[in-house]
PDB file of N, CA and C in Angstrom:
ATOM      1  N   UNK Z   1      35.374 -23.513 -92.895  1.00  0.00           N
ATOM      2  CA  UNK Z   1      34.537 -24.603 -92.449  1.00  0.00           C
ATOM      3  C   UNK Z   1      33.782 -25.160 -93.644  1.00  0.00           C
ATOM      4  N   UNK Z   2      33.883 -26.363 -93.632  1.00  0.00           N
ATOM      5  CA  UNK Z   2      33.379 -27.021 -95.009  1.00  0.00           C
ATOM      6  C   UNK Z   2      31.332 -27.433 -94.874  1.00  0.00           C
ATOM      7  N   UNK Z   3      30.882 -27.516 -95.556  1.00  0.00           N
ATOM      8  CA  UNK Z   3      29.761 -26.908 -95.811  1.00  0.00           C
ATOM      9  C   UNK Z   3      28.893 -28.748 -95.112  1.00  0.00           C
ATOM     10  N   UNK Z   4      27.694 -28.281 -94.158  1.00  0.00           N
ATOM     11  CA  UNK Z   4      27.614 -29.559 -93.550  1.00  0.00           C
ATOM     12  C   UNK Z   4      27.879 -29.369 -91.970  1.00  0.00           C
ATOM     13  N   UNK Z   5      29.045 -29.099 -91.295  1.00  0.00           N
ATOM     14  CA  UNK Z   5      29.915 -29.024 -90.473  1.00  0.00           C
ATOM     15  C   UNK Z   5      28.970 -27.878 -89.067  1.00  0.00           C
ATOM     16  N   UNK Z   6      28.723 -28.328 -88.339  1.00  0.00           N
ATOM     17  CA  UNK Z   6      28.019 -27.449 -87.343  1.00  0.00           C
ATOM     18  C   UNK Z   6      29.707 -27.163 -86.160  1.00  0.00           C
ATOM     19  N   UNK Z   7      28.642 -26.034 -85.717  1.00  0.00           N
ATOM     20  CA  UNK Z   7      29.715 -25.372 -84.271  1.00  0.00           C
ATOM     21  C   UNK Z   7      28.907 -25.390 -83.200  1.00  0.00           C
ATOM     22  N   UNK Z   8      29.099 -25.992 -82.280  1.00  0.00           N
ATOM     23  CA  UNK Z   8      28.157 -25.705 -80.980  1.00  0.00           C
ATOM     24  C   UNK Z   8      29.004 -24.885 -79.889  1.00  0.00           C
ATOM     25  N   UNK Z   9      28.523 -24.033 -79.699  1.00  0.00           N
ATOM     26  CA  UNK Z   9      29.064 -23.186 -78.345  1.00  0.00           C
ATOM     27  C   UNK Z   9      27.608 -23.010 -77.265  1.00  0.00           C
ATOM     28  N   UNK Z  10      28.814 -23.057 -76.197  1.00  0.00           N
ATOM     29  CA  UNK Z  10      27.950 -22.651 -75.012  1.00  0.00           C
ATOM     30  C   UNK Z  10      28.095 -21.423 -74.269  1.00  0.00           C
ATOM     31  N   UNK Z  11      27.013 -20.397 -74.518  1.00  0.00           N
ATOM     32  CA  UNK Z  11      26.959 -19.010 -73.967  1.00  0.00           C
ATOM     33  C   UNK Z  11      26.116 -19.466 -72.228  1.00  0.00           C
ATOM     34  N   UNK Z  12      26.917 -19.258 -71.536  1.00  0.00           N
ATOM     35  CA  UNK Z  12      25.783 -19.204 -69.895  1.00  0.00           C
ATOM     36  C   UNK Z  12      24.916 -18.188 -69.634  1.00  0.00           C
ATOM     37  N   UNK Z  13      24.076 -18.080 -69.165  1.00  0.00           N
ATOM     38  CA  UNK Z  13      23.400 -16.506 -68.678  1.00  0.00           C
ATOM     39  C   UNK Z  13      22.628 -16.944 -67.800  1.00  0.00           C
ATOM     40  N   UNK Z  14      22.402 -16.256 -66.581  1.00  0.00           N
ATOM     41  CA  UNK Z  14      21.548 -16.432 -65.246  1.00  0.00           C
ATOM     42  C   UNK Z  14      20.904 -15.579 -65.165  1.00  0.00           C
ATOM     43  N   UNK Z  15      19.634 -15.863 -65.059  1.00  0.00           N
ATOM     44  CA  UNK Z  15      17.844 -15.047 -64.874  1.00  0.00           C
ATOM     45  C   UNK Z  15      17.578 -14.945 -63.580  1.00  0.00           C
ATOM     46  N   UNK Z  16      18.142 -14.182 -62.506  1.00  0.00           N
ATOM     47  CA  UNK Z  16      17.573 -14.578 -61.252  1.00  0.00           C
ATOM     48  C   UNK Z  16      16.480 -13.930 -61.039  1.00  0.00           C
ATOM     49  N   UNK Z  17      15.742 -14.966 -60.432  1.00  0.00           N
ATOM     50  CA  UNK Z  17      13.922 -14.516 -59.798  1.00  0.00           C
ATOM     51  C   UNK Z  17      13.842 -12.997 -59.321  1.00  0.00           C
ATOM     52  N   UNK Z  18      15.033 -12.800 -58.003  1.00  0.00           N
ATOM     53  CA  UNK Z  18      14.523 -11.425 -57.889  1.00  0.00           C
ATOM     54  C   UNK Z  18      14.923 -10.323 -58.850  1.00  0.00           C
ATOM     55  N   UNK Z  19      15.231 -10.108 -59.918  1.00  0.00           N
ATOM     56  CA  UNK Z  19      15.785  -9.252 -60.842  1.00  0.00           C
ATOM     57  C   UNK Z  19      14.398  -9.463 -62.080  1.00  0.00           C
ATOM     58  N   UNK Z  20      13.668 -10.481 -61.883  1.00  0.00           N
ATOM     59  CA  UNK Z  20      12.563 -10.389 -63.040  1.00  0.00           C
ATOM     60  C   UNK Z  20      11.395 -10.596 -62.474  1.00  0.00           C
ATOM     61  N   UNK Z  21      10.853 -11.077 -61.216  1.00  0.00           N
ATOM     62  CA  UNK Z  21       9.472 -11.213 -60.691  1.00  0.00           C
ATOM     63  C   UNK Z  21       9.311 -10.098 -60.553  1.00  0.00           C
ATOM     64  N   UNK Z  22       7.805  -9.769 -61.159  1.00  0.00           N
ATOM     65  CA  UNK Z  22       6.880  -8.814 -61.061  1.00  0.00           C
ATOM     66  C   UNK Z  22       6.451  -8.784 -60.020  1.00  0.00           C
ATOM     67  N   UNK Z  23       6.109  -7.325 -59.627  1.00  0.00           N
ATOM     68  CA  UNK Z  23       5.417  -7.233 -58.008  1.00  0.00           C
ATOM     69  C   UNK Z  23       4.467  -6.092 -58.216  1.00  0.00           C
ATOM     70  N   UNK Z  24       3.061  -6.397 -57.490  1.00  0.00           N
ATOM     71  CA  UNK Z  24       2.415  -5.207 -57.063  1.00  0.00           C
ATOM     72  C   UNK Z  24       2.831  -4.100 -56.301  1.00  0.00           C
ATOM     73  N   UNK Z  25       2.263  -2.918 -56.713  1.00  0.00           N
ATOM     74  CA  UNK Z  25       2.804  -1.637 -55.596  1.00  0.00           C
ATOM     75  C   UNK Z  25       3.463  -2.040 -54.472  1.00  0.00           C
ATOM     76  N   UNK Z  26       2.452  -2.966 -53.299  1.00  0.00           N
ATOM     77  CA  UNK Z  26       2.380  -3.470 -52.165  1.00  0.00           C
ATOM     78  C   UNK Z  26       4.088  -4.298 -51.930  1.00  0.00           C
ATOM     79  N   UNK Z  27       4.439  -4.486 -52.909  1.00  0.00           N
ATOM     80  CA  UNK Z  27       5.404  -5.557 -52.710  1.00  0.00           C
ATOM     81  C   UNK Z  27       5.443  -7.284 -53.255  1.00  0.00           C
ATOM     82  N   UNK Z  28       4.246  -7.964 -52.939  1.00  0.00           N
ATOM     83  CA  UNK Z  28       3.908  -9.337 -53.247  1.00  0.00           C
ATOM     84  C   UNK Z  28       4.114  -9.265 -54.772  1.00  0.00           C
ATOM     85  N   UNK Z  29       4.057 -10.593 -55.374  1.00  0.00           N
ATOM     86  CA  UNK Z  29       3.992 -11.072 -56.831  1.00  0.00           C
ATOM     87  C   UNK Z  29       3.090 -11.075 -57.250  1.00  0.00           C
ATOM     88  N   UNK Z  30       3.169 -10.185 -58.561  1.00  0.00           N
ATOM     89  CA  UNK Z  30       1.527 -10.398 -59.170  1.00  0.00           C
ATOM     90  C   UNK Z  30       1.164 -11.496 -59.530  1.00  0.00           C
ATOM     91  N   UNK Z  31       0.197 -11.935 -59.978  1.00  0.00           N
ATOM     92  CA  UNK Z  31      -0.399 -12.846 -59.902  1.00  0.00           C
ATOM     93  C   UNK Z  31      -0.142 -14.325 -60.748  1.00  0.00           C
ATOM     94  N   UNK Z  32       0.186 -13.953 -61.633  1.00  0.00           N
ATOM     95  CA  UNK Z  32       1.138 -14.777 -62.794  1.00  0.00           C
ATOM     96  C   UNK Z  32       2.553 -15.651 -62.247  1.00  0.00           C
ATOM     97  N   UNK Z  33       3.332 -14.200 -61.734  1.00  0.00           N
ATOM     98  CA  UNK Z  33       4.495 -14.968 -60.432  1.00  0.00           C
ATOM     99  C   UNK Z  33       4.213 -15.433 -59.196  1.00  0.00           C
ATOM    100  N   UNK Z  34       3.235 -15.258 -58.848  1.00  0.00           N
ATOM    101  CA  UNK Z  34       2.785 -16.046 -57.476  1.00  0.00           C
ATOM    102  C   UNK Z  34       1.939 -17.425 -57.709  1.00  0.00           C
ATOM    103  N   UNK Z  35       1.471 -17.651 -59.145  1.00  0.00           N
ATOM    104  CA  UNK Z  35       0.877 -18.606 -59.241  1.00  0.00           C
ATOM    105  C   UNK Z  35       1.962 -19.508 -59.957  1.00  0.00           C
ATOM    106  N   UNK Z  36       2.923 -19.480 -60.583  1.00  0.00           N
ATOM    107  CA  UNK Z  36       3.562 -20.317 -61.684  1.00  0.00           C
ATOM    108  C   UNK Z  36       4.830 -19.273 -61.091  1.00  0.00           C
ATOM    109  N   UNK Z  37       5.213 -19.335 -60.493  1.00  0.00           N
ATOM    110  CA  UNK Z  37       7.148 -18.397 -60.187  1.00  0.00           C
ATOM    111  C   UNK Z  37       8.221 -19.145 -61.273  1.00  0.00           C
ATOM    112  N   UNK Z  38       7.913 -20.690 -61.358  1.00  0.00           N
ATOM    113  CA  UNK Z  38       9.048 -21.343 -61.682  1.00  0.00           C
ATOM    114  C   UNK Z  38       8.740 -21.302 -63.821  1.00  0.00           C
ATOM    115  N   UNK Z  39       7.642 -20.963 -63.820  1.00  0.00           N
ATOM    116  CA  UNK Z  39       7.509 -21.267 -65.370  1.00  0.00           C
ATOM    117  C   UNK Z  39       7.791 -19.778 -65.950  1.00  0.00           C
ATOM    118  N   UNK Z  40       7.456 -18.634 -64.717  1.00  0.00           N
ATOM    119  CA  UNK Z  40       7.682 -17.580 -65.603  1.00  0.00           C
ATOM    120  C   UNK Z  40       9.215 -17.135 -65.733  1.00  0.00           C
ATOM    121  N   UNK Z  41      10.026 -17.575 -64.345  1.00  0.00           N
ATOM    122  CA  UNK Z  41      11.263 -17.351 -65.024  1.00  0.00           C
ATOM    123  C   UNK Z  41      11.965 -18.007 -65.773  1.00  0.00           C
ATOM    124  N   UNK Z  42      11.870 -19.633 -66.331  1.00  0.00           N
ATOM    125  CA  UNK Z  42      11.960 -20.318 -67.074  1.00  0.00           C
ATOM    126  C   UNK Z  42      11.431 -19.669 -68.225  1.00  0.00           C
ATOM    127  N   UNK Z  43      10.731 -18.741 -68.480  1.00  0.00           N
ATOM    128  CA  UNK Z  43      10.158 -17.831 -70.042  1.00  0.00           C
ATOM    129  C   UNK Z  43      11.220 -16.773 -69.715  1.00  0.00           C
ATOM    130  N   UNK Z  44      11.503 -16.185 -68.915  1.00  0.00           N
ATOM    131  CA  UNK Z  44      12.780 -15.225 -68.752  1.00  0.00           C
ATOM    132  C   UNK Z  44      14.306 -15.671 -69.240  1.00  0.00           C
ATOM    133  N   UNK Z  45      14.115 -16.711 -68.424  1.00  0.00           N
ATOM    134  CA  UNK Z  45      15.757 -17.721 -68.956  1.00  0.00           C
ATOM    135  C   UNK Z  45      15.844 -17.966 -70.556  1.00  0.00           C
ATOM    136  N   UNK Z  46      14.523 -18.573 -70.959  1.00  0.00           N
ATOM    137  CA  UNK Z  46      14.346 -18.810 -72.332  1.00  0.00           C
ATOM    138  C   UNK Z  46      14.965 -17.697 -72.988  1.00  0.00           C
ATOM    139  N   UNK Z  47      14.484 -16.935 -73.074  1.00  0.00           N
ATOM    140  CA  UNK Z  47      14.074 -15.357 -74.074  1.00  0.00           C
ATOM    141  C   UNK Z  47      15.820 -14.869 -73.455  1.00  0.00           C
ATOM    142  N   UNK Z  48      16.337 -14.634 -72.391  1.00  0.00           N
ATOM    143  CA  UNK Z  48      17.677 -14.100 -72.266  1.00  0.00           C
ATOM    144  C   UNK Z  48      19.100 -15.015 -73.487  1.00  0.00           C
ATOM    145  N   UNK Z  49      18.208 -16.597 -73.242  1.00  0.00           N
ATOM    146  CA  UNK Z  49      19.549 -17.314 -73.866  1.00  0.00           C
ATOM    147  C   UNK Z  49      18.813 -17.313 -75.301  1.00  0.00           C
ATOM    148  N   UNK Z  50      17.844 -16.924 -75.730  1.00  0.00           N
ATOM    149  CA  UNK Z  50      17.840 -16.897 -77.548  1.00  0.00           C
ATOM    150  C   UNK Z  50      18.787 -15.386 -77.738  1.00  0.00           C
ATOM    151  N   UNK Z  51      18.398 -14.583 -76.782  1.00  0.00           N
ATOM    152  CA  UNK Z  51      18.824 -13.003 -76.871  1.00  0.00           C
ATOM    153  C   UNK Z  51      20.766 -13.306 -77.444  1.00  0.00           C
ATOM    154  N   UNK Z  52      20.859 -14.382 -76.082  1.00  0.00           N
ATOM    155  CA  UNK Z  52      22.312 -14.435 -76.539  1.00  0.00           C
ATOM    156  C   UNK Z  52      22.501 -14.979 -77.637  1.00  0.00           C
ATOM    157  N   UNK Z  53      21.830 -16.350 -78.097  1.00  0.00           N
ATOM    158  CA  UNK Z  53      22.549 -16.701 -78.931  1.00  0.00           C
ATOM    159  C   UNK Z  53      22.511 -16.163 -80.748  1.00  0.00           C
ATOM    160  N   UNK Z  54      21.139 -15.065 -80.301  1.00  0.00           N
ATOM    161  CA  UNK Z  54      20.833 -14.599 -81.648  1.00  0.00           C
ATOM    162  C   UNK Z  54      20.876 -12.911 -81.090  1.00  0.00           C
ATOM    163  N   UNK Z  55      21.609 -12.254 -80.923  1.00  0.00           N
ATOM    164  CA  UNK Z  55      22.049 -10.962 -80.912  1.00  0.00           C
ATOM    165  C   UNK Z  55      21.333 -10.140 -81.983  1.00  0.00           C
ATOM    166  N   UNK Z  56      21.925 -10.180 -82.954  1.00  0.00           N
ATOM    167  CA  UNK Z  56      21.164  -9.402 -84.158  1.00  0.00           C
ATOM    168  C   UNK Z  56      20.047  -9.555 -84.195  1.00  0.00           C
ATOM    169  N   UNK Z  57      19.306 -10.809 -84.226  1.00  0.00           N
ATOM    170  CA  UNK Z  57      18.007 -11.218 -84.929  1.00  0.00           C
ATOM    171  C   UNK Z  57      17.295 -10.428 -83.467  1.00  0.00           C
ATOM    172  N   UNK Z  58      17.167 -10.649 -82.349  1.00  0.00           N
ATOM    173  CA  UNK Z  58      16.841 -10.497 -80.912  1.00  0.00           C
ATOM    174  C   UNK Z  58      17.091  -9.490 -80.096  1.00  0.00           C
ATOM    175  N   UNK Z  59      18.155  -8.711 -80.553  1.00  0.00           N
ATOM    176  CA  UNK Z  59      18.451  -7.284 -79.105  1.00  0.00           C
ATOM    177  C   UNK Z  59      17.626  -6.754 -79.396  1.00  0.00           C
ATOM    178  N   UNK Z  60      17.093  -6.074 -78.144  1.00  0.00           N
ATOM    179  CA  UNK Z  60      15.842  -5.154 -77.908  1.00  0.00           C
ATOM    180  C   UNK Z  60      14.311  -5.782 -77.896  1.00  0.00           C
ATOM    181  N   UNK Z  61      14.685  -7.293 -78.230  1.00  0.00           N
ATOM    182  CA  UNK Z  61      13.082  -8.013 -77.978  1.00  0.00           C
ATOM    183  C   UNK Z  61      13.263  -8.526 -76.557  1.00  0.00           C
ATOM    184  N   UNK Z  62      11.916  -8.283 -75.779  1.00  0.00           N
ATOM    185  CA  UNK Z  62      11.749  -8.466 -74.413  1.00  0.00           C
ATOM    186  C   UNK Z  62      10.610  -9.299 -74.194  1.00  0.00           C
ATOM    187  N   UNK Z  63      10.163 -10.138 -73.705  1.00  0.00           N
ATOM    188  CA  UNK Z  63       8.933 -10.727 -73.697  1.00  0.00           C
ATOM    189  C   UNK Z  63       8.105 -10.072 -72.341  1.00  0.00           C
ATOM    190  N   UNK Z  64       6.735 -10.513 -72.667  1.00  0.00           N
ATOM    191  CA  UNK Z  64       5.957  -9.706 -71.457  1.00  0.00           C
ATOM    192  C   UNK Z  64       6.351 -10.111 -70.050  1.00  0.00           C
ATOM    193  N   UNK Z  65       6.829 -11.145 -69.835  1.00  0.00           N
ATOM    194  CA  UNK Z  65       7.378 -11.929 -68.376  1.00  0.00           C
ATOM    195  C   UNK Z  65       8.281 -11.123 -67.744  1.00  0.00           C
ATOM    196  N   UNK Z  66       8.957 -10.478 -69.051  1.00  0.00           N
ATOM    197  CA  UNK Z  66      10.283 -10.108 -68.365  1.00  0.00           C
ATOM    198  C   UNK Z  66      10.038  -8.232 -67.999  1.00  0.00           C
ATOM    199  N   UNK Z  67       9.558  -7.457 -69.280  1.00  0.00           N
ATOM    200  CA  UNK Z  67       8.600  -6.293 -69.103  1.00  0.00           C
ATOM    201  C   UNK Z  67       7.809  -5.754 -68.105  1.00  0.00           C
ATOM    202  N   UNK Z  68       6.794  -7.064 -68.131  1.00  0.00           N
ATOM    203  CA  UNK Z  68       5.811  -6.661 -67.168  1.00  0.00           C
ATOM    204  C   UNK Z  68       4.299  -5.321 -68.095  1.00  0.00           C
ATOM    205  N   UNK Z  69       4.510  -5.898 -68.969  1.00  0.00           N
ATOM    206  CA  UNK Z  69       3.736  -5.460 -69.751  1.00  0.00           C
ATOM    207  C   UNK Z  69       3.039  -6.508 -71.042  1.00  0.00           C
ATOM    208  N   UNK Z  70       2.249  -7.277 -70.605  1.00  0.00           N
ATOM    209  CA  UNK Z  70       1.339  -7.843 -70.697  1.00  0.00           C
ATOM    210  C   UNK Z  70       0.303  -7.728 -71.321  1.00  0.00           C
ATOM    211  N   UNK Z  71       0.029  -6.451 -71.950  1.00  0.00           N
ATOM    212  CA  UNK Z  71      -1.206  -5.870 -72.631  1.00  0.00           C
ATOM    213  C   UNK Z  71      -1.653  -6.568 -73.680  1.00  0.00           C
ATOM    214  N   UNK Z  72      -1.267  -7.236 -74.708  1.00  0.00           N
ATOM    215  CA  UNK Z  72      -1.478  -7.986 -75.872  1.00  0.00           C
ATOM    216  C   UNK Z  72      -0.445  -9.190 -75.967  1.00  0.00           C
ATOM    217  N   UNK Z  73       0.165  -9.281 -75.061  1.00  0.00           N
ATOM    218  CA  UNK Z  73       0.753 -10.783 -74.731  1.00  0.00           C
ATOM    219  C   UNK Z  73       1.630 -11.068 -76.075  1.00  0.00           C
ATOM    220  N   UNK Z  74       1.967  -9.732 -76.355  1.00  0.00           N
ATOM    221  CA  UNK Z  74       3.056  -9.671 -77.969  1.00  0.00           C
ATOM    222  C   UNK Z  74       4.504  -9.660 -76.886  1.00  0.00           C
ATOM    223  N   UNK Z  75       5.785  -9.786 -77.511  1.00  0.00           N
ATOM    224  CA  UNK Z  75       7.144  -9.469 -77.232  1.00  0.00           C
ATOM    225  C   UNK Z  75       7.063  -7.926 -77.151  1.00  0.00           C
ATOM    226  N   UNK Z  76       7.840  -7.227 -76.382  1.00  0.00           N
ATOM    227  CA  UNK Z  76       8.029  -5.630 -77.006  1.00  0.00           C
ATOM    228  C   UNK Z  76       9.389  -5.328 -77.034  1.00  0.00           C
ATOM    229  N   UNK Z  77       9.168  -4.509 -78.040  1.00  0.00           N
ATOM    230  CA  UNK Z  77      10.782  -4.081 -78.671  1.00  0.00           C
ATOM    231  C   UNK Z  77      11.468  -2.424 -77.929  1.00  0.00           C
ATOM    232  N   UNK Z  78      12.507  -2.587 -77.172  1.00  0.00           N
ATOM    233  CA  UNK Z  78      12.855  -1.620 -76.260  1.00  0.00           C
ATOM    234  C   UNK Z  78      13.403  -0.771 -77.174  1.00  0.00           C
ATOM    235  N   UNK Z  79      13.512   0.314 -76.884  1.00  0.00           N
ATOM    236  CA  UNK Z  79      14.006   1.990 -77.327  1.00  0.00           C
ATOM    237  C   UNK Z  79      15.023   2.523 -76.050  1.00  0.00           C
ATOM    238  N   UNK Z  80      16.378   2.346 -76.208  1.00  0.00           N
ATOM    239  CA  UNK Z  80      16.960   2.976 -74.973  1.00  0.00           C
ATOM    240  C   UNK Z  80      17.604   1.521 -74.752  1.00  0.00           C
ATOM    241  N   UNK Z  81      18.152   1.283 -73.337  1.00  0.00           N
ATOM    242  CA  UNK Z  81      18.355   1.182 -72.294  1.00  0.00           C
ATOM    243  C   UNK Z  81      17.549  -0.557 -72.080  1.00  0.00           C
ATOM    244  N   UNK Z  82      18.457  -1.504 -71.614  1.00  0.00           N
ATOM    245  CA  UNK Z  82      17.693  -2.762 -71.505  1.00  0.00           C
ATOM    246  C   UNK Z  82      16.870  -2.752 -70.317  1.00  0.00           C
ATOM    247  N   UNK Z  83      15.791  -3.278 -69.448  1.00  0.00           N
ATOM    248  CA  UNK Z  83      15.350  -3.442 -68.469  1.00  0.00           C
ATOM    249  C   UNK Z  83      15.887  -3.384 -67.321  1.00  0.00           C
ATOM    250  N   UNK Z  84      17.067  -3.735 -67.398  1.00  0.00           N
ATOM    251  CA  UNK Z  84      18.213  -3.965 -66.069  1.00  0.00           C
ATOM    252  C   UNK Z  84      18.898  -2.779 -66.006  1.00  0.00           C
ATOM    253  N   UNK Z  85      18.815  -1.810 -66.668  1.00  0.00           N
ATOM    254  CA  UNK Z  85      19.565  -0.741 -66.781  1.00  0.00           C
ATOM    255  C   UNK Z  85      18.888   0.633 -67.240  1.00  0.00           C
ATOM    256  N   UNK Z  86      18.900   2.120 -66.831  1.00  0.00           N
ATOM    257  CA  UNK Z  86      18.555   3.152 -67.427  1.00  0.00           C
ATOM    258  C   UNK Z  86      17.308   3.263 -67.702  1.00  0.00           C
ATOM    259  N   UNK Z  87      16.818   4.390 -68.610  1.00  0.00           N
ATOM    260  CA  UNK Z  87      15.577   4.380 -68.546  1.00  0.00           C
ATOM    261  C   UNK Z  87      15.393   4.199 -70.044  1.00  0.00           C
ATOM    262  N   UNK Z  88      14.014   3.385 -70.414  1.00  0.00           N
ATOM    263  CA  UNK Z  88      13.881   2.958 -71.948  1.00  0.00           C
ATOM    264  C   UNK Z  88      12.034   3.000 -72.363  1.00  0.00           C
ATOM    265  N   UNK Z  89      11.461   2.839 -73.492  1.00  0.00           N
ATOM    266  CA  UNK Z  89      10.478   3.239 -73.676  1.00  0.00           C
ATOM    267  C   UNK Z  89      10.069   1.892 -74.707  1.00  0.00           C
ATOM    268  N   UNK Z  90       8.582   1.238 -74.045  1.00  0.00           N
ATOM    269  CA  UNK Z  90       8.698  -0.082 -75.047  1.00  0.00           C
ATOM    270  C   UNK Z  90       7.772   0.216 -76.158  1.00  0.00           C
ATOM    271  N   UNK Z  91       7.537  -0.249 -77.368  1.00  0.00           N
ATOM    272  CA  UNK Z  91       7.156  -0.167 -78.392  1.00  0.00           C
ATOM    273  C   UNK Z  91       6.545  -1.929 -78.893  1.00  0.00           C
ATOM    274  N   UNK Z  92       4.968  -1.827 -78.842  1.00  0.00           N
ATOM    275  CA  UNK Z  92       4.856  -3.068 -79.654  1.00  0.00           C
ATOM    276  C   UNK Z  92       5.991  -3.260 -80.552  1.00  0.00           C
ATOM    277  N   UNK Z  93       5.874  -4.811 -81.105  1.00  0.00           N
ATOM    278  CA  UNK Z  93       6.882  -5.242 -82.090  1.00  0.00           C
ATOM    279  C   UNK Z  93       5.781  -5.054 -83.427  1.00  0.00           C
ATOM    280  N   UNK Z  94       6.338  -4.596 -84.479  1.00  0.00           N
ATOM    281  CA  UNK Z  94       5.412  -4.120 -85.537  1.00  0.00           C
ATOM    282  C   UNK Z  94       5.802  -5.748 -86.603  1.00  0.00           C
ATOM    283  N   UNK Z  95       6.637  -6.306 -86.245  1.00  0.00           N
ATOM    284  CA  UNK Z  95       6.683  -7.393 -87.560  1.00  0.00           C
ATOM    285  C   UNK Z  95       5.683  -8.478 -87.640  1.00  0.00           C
TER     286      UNK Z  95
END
């Protein structure tokens, strides 16, 4: 490929609501997803399709939307096992 010359590809990926809304013990949406549902999985969708399209730079970064760990409103970087799967242990992002 001669220097100049872009590639566009299209990777799909689907964020569905019930696989990432946060819920209290009780069941209901915490408070973030019950007030804004449509912006926080739109930050889920976001963060899944950079994941795809930047693999290296991105596996194992999770944002708090998708976590549910919220504590310093940083990304956290998983140890293990993605969210959707197994069991994993999150780690602030130190960079």
């Amino acid at each position: 490929m001669g220097a100049g010359r872009h590639v566009q590809i299209q990777l799909p990926a689907v964020a569905l609501f019930d696989e990432y809304a946060q819920t209290k013990k009780g069941g209901d949406l915490n408070h973030m997803w019950s007030q804004m549902p449509r912006n926080q999985i739109s930050k889920c969708a976001e963060a899944l399709a950079l994941r795809k399209a930047f693999p290296q730079e991105l596996s194992g970064l999770y944002t708090p939307e998708e976590m549910g760990t919220d504590t310093d409103g940083k990304p956290q970087r998983l140890t293990g096992a993605a969210p959707d799967g197994g069991s994993h242990t999150t780690q602030p992002d130190r960079k």
